[in-house]
Short mmCIF file of C-alpha atoms in Angstrom, two decimals:
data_model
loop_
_atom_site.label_atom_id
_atom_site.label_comp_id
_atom_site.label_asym_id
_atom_site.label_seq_id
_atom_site.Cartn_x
_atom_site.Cartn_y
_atom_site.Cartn_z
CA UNK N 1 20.89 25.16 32.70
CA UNK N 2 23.74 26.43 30.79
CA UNK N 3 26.58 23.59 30.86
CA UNK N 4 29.36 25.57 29.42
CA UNK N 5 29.45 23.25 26.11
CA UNK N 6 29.81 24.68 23.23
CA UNK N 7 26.12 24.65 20.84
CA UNK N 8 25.38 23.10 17.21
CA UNK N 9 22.81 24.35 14.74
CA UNK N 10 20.82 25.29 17.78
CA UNK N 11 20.03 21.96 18.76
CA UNK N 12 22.04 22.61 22.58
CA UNK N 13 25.13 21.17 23.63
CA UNK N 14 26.86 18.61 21.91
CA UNK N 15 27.24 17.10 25.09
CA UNK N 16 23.23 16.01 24.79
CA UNK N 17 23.80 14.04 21.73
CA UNK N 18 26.47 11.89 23.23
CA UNK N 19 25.50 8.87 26.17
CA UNK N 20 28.73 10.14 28.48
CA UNK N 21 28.16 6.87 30.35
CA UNK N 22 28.95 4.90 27.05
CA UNK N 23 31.67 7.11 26.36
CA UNK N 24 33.08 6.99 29.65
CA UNK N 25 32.85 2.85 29.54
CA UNK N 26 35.48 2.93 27.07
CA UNK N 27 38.55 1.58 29.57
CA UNK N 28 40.90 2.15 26.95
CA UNK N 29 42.36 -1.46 27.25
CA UNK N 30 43.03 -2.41 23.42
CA UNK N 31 41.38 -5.36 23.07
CA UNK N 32 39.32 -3.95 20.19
CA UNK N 33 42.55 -3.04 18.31
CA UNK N 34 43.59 -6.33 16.52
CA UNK N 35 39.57 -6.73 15.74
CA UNK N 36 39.94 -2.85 13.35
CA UNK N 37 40.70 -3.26 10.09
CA UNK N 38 41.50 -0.03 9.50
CA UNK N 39 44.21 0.10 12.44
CA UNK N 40 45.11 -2.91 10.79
CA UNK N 41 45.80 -1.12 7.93
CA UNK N 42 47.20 2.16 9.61
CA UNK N 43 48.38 1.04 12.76
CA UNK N 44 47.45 4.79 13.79
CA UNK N 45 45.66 5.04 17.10
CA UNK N 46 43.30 7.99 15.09
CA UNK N 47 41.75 4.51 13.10
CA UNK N 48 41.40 2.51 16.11
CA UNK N 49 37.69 2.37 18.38
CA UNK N 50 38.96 3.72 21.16
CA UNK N 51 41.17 6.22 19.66
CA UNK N 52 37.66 6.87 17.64
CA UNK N 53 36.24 7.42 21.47
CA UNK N 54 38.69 9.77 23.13
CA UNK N 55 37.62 12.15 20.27
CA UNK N 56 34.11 11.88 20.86
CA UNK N 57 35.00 12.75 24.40
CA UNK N 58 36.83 15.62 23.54
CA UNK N 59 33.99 16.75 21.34
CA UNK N 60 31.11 16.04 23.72
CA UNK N 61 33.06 17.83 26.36
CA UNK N 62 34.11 21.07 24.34
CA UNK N 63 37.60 20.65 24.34
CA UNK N 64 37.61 19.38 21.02
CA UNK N 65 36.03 21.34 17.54
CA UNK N 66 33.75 19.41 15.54
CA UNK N 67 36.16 20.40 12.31
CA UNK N 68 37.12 18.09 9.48
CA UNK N 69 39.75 16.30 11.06
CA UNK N 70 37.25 14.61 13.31
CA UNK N 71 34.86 14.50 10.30
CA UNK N 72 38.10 12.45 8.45
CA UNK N 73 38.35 10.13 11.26
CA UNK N 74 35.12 9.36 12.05
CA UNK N 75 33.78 8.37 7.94
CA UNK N 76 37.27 6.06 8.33
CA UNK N 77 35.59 4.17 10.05
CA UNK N 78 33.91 0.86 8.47
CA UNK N 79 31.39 0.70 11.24
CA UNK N 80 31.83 -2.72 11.16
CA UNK N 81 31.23 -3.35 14.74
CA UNK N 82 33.65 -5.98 15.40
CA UNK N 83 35.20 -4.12 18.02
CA UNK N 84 31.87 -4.78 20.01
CA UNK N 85 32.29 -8.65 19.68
CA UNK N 86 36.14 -7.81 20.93
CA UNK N 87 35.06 -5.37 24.09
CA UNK N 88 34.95 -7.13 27.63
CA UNK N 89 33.24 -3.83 28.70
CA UNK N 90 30.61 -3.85 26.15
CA UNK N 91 30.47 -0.28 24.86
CA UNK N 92 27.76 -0.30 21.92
CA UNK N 93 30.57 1.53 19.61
CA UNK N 94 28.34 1.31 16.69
CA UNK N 95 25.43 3.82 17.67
CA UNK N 96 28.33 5.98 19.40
CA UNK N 97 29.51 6.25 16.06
CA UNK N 98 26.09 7.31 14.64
CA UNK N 99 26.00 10.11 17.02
CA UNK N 100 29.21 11.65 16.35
CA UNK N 101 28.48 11.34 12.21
CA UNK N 102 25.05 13.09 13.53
CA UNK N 103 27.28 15.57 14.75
CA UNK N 104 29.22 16.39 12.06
CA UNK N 105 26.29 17.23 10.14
CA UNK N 106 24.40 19.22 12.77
CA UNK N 107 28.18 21.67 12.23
CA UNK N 108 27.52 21.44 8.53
CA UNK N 109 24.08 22.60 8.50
CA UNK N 110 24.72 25.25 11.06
CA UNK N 111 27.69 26.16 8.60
CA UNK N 112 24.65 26.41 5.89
CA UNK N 113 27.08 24.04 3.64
CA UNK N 114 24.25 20.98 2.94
CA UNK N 115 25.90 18.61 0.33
CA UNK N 116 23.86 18.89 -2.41
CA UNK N 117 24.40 14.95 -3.43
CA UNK N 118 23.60 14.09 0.45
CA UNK N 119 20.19 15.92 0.39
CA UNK N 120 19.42 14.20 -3.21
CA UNK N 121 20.11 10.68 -1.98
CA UNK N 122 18.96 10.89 1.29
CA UNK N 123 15.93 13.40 1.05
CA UNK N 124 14.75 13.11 -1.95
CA UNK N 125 15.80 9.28 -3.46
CA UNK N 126 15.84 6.70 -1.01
CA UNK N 127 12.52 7.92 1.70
CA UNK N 128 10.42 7.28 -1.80
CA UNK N 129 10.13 3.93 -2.75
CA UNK N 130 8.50 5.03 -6.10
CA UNK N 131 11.77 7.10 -6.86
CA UNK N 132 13.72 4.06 -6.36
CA UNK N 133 11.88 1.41 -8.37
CA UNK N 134 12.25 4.17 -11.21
CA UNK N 135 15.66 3.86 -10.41
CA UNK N 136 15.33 0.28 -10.90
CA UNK N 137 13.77 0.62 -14.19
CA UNK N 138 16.52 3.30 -15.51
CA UNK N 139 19.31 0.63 -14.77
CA UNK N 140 17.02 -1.97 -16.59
CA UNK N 141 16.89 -0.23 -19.43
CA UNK N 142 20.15 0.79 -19.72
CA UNK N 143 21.43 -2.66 -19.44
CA UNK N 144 18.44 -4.10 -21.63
CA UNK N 145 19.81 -1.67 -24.86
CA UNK N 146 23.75 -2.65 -24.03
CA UNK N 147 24.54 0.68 -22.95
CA UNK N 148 26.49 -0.40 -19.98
CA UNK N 149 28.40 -3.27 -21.48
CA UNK N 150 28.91 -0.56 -24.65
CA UNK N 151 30.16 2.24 -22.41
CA UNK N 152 33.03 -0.40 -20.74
CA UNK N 153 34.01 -1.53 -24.61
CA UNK N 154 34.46 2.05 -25.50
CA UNK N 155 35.63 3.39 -22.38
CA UNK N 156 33.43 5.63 -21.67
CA UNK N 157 32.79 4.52 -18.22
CA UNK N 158 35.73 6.72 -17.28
CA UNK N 159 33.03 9.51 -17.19
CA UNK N 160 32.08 7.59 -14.06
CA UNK N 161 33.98 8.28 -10.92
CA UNK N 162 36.68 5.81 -10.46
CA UNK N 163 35.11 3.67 -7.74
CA UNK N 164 31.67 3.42 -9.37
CA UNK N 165 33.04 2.71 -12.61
CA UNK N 166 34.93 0.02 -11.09
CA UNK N 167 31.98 -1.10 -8.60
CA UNK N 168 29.37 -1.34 -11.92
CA UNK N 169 31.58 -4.66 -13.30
CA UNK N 170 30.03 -6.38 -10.03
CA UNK N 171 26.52 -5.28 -11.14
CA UNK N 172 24.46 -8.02 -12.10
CA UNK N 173 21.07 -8.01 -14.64
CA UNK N 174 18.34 -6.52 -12.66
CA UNK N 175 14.97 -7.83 -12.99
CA UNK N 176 12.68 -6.57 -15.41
CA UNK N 177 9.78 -4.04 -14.57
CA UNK N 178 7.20 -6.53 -16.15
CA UNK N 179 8.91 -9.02 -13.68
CA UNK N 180 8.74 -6.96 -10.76
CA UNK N 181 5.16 -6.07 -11.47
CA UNK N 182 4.03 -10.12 -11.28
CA UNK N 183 4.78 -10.70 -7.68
CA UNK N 184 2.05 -12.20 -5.74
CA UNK N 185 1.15 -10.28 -2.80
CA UNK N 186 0.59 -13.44 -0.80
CA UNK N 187 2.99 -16.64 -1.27
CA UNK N 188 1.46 -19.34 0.50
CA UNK N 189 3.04 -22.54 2.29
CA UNK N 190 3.92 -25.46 0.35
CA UNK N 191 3.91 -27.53 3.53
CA UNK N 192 1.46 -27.78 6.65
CA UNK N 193 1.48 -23.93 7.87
CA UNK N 194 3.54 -22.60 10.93
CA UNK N 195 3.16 -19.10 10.79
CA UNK N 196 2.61 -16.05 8.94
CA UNK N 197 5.92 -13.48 7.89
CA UNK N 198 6.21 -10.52 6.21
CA UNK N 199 9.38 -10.57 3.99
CA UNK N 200 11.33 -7.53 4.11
CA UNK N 201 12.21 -6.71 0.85
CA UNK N 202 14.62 -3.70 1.03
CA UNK N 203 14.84 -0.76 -1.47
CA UNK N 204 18.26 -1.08 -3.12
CA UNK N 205 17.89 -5.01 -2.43
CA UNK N 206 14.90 -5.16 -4.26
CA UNK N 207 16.23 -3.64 -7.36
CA UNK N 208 19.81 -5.10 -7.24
CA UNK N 209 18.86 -8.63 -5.73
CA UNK N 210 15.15 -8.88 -6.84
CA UNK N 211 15.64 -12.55 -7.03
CA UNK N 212 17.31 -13.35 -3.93
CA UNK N 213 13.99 -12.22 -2.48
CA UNK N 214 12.10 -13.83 -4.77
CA UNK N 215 14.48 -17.08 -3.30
CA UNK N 216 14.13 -16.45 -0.04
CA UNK N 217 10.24 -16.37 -0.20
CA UNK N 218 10.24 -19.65 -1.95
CA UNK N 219 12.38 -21.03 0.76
CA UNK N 220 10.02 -19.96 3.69
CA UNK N 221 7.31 -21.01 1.72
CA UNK N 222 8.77 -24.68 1.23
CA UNK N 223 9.57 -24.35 5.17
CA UNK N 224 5.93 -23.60 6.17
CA UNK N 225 5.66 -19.72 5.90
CA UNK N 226 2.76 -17.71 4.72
CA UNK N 227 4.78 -15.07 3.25
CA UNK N 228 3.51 -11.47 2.80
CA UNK N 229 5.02 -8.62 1.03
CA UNK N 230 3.70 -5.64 2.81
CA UNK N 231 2.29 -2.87 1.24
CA UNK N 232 3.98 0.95 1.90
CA UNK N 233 7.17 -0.52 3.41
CA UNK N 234 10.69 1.38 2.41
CA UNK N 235 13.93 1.70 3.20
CA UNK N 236 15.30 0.41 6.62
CA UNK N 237 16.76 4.01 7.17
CA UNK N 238 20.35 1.86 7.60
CA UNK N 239 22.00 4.50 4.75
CA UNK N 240 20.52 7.20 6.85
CA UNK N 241 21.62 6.33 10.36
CA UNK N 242 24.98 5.36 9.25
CA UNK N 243 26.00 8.79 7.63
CA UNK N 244 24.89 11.35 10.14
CA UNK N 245 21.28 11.45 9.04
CA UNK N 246 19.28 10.47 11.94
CA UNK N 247 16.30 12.50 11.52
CA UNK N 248 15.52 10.75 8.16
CA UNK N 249 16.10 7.34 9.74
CA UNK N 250 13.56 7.72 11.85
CA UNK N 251 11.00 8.84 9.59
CA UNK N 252 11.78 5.47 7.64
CA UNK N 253 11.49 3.46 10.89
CA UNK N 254 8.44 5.20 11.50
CA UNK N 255 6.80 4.22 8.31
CA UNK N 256 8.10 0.76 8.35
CA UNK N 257 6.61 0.19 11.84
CA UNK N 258 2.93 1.57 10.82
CA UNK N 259 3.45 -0.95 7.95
CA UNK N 260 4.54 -4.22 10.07
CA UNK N 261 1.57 -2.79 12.73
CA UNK N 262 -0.75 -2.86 9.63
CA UNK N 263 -0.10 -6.40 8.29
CA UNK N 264 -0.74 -8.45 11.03
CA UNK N 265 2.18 -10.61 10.31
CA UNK N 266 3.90 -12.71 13.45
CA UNK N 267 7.84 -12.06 12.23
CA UNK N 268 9.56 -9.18 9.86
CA UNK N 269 12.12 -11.25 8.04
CA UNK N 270 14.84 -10.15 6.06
CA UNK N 271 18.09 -11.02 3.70
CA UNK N 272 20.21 -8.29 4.48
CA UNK N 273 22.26 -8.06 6.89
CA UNK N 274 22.78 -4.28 7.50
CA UNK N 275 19.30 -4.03 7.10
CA UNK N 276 18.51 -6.59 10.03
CA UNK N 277 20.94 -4.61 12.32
CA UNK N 278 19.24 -1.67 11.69
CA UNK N 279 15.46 -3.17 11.69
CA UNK N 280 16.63 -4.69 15.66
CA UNK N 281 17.99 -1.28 16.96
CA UNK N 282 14.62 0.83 16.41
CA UNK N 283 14.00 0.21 19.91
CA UNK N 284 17.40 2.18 20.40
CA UNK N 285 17.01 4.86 17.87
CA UNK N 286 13.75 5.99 19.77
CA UNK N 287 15.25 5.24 23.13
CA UNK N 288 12.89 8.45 24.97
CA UNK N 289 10.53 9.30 22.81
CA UNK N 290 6.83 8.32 24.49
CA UNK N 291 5.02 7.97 21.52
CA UNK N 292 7.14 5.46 19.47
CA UNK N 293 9.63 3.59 22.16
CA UNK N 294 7.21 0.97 22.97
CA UNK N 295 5.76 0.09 19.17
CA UNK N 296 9.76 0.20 17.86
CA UNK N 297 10.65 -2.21 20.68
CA UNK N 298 7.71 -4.55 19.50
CA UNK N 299 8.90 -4.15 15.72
CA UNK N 300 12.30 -4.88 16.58
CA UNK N 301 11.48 -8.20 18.27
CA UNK N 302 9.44 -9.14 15.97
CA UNK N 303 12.83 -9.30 12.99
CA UNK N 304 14.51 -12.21 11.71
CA UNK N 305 17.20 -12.82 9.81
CA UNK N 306 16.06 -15.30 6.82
CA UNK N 307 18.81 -17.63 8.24
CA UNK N 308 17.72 -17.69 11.45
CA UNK N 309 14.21 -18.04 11.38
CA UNK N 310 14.85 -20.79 8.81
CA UNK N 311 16.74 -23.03 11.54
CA UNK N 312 14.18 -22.60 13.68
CA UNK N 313 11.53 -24.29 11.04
CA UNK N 314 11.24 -27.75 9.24
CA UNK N 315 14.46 -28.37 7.99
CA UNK N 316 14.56 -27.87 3.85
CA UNK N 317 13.94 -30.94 2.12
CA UNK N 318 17.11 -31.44 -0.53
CA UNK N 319 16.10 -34.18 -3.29
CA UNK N 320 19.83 -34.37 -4.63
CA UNK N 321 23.39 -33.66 -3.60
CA UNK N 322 24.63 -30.40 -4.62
CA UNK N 323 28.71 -31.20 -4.77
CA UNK N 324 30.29 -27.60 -4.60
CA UNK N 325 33.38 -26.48 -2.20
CA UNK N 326 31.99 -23.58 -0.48
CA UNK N 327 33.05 -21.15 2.12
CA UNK N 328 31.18 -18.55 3.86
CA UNK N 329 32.07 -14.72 4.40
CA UNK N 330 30.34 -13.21 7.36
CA UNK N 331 28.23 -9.93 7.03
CA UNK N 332 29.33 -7.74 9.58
CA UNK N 333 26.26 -6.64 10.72
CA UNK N 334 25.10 -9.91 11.06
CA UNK N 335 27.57 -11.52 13.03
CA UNK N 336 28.82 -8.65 15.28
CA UNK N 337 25.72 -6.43 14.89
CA UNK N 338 22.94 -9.19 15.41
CA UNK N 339 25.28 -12.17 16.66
CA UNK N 340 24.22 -14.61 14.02
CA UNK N 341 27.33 -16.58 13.08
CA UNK N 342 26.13 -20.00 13.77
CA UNK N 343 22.98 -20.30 11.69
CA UNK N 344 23.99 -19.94 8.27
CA UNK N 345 26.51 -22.04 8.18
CA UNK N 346 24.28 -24.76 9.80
CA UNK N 347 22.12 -24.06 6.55
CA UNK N 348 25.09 -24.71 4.51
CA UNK N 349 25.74 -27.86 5.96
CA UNK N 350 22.49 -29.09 5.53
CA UNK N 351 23.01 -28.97 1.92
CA UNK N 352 24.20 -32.62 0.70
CA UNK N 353 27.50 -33.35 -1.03
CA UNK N 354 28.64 -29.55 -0.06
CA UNK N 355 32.33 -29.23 1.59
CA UNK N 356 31.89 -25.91 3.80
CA UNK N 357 35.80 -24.49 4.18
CA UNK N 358 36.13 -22.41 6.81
CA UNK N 359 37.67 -19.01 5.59
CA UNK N 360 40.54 -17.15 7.65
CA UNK N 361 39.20 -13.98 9.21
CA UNK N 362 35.67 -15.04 7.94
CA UNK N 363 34.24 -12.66 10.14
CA UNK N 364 36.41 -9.27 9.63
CA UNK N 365 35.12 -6.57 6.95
CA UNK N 366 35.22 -7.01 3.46
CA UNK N 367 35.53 -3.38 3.15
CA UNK N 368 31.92 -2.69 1.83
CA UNK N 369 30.56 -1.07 4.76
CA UNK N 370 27.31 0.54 2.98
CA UNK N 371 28.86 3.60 1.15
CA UNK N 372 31.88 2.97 2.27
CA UNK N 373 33.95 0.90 -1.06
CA UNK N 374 32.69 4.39 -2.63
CA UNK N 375 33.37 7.59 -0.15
CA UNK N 376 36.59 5.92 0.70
CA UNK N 377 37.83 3.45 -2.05
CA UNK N 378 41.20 2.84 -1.42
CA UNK N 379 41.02 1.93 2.49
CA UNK N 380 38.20 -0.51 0.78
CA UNK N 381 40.27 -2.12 -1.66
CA UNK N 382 43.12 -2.62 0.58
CA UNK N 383 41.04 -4.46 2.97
CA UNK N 384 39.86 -6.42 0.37
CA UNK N 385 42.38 -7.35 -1.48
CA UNK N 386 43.57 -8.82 1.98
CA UNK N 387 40.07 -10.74 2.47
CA UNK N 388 40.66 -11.99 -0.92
CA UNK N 389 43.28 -13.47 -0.65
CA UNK N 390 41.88 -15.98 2.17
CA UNK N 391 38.95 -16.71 0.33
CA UNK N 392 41.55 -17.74 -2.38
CA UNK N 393 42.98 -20.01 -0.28
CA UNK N 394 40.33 -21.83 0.34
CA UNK N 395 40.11 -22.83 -2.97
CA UNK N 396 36.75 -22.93 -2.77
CA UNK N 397 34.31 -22.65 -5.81
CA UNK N 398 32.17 -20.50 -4.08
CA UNK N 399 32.10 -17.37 -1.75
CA UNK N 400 29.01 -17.22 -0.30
CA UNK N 401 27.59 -14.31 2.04
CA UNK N 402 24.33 -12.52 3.90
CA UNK N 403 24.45 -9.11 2.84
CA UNK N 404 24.02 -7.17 -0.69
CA UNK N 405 26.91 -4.83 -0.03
CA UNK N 406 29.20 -7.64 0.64
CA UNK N 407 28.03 -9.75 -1.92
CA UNK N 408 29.14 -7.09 -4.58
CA UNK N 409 31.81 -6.42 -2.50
CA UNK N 410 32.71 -9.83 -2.97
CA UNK N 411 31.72 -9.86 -6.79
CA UNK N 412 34.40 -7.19 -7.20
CA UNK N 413 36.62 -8.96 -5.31
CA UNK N 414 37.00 -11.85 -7.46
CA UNK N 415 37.35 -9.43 -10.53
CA UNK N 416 40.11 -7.40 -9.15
CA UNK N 417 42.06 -11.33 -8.12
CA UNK N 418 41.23 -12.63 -11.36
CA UNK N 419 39.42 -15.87 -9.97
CA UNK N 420 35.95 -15.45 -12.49
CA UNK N 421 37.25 -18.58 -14.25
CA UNK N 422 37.31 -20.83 -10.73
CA UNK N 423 35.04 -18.50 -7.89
CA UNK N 424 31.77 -16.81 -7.80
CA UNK N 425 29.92 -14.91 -4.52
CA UNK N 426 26.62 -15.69 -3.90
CA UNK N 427 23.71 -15.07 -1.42
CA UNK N 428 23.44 -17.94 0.77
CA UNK N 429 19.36 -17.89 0.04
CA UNK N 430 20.12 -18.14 -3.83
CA UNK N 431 22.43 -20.74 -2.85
CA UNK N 432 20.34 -22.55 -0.66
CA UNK N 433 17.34 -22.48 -3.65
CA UNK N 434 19.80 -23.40 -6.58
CA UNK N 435 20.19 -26.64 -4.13
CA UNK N 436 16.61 -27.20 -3.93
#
């Protein structure tokens, strides 16, 4: 049946990418606009969700052109998701958002202009996991021989784009191949067994934040866990899904699933945030599809944030107090994507002698957003120089957070305000096992 809208890359109408009913949800009412930080910033109705939505109507309906101003618009957006927590009508704004970046791709592939950095990360880096640890072991080395501390003394970092030569000062030592090649397979319970999980250990997590894995398998372990690392799993497909690239998610979710299906695990648990979000929508990503729907929707009940499925165990047994003025930064796609807001901070105040301060705005972005402190730095910095500058007031010793991005995001943060003498951002599971 020929709808009239106008074709993409031969994949039919743009109109058959979009859920109109979602769209069409949208009531236009503004609640979600104080809840945008980058109408914050702006104040321009372009930077807002629903402003965001009336050009995916426009587009879905033909009577808008998938050209780069509604390319610009839509990578503005932090895909943060907070507007969800702020909508009475409950539009899912976060996969509408995936669809239209899907979109803009589908024009630039039927333009025959593939980026040829986009097909390197996402085709050929981050769907091998082998690629990646030798990743790993290129920034190893390069740290191990002083190269990067030598290229900031001599400036030579400027070769570096400006954000990544910025965002490399928030890098911290990553763990050794010999290291990384010592994990047990198995980590078994230190206390009477409850159950059996599979730790989800990431691809970019387990090379930047190899020890805050390590951590949070010692802390299910001293909670009652079995804990597995499972062979052949990869990237989440988060990276993927976010930027347009939905085909390549689901070939990560895909192999991810087989894996979890494979290990005979009872819970998936993960550290990361972003990750978890992702990990609990694979249901949605193969919303249709006969052959996967079912076996996504088992995976994706069967994830748990670390925090969450540690408040649901034996509480940790602290030996000492642990005196530190703390407060805690939410990860986005925790608290608006999964709705976990509650459970780490009753972690945190399980810890004794710790003063939790509750931050201002704890749970608006703190402009990491994946790629996003690096495809669009300055909207990043602005937003967090402002989230900054609440964390200072807390005058807390600490920052801590649930997510890698924002934890570096953080890192840098603290940098750029010149707080490294009085604040430092850390995981809440390495802050939970440095109490322990």
């Amino acid at each position: 049946m020929n709808t009239g809208h106008k074709d993409i890359a031969g994949t039919g109408p743009v109109l058959a990418k979009f859920n109109m009913d979602e769209i069409l949800n949208c009531m236009h009412c503004g609640f979600c606009l104080p809840a945008c930080p980058t109408y914050a910033q702006t104040g321009l109705e372009t930077y807002s969700p629903r402003g965001r939505i009336a050009l995916m109507k426009g587009v879905a309906s033909g009577q808008l052109p998938v050209d780069a101003e509604f390319e610009h618009n839509m990578n503005a957006c932090l895909g943060c998701r907070a507007c969800e927590t702020a909508c009475p009508a409950g539009v899912p704004y976060g996969g509408l958002l995936e669809t239209a970046r899907e979109v803009v791709q589908d024009h630039h592939h039927a333009d025959g202009k593939p980026s040829a950095v986009r097909s390197l990360v996402f085709r050929h880096l981050f769907p091998y996991p082998k690629r990646v640890k030798r990743l790993g072991t290129l920034l190893w080395s390069a740290q191990a021989l002083g190269l990067q501390k030598l290229a900031s003394r001599t400036g030579l970092i400027r070769v570096l784009p400006g954000p990544m030569a910025e965002m490399q000062q928030a890098v911290s030592r990553v763990a050794s191949p010999w290291k990384r090649s010592k994990r047990q397979t198995v980590m078994p319970a230190e206390t009477p067994n409850t159950m059996t999980v599979g730790l989800f250990t990431g691809c970019l997590m387990d090379i930047l934040f190899y020890e805050t894995n390590e951590a949070t398998a010692r802390l299910l372990t001293k909670a009652g866990c079995d804990v597995v690392f499972i062979k052949d799993q990869g990237c989440c497909g988060a990276m993927h899904a976010h930027s347009g690239e939905m085909a390549g998610a689901k070939e990560l979710a895909k192999a991810n699933i087989e894996a979890f299906e494979r290990s005979g695990v009872d819970y998936l648990v993960n550290n990361a945030g972003g990750c978890g979000a992702a990990l609990k929508e694979y249901g949605h990503w193969f919303r249709g599809d006969p052959a996967w729907e079912e076996r996504a929707n088992r995976f994706a009940l069967a994830n748990r944030d670390a925090s969450e499925i540690l408040v649901e165990l034996p509480p940790l047994s602290f030996t000492k107090p642990f005196p530190a003025r703390v407060t805690y930064q939410d990860s986005c796609h925790l608290a608006h994507g999964q709705g976990i807001r509650t459970q780490p901070r009753e972690l945190l105040r399980s810890i004794p002698g710790l003063d939790l301060i509750e931050m201002r705005q704890a749970d608006s972005c703190c402009g990491s957003a994946g790629t996003y402190n690096l495809t669009q730095y300055e909207m990043s910095m602005q937003i967090l120089d402002g989230k900054m500058v609440h964390a200072e007031a807390t005058q807390a010793r600490i920052i801590v957070t649930s997510n890698p991005g924002c934890l570096l995001q953080m890192k840098q943060g603290i940098i750029r305000a010149g707080l490294e003498d009085r604040m430092e951002a850390v995981h809440i599971m390495d802050l939970l096992n440095r109490a322990l």
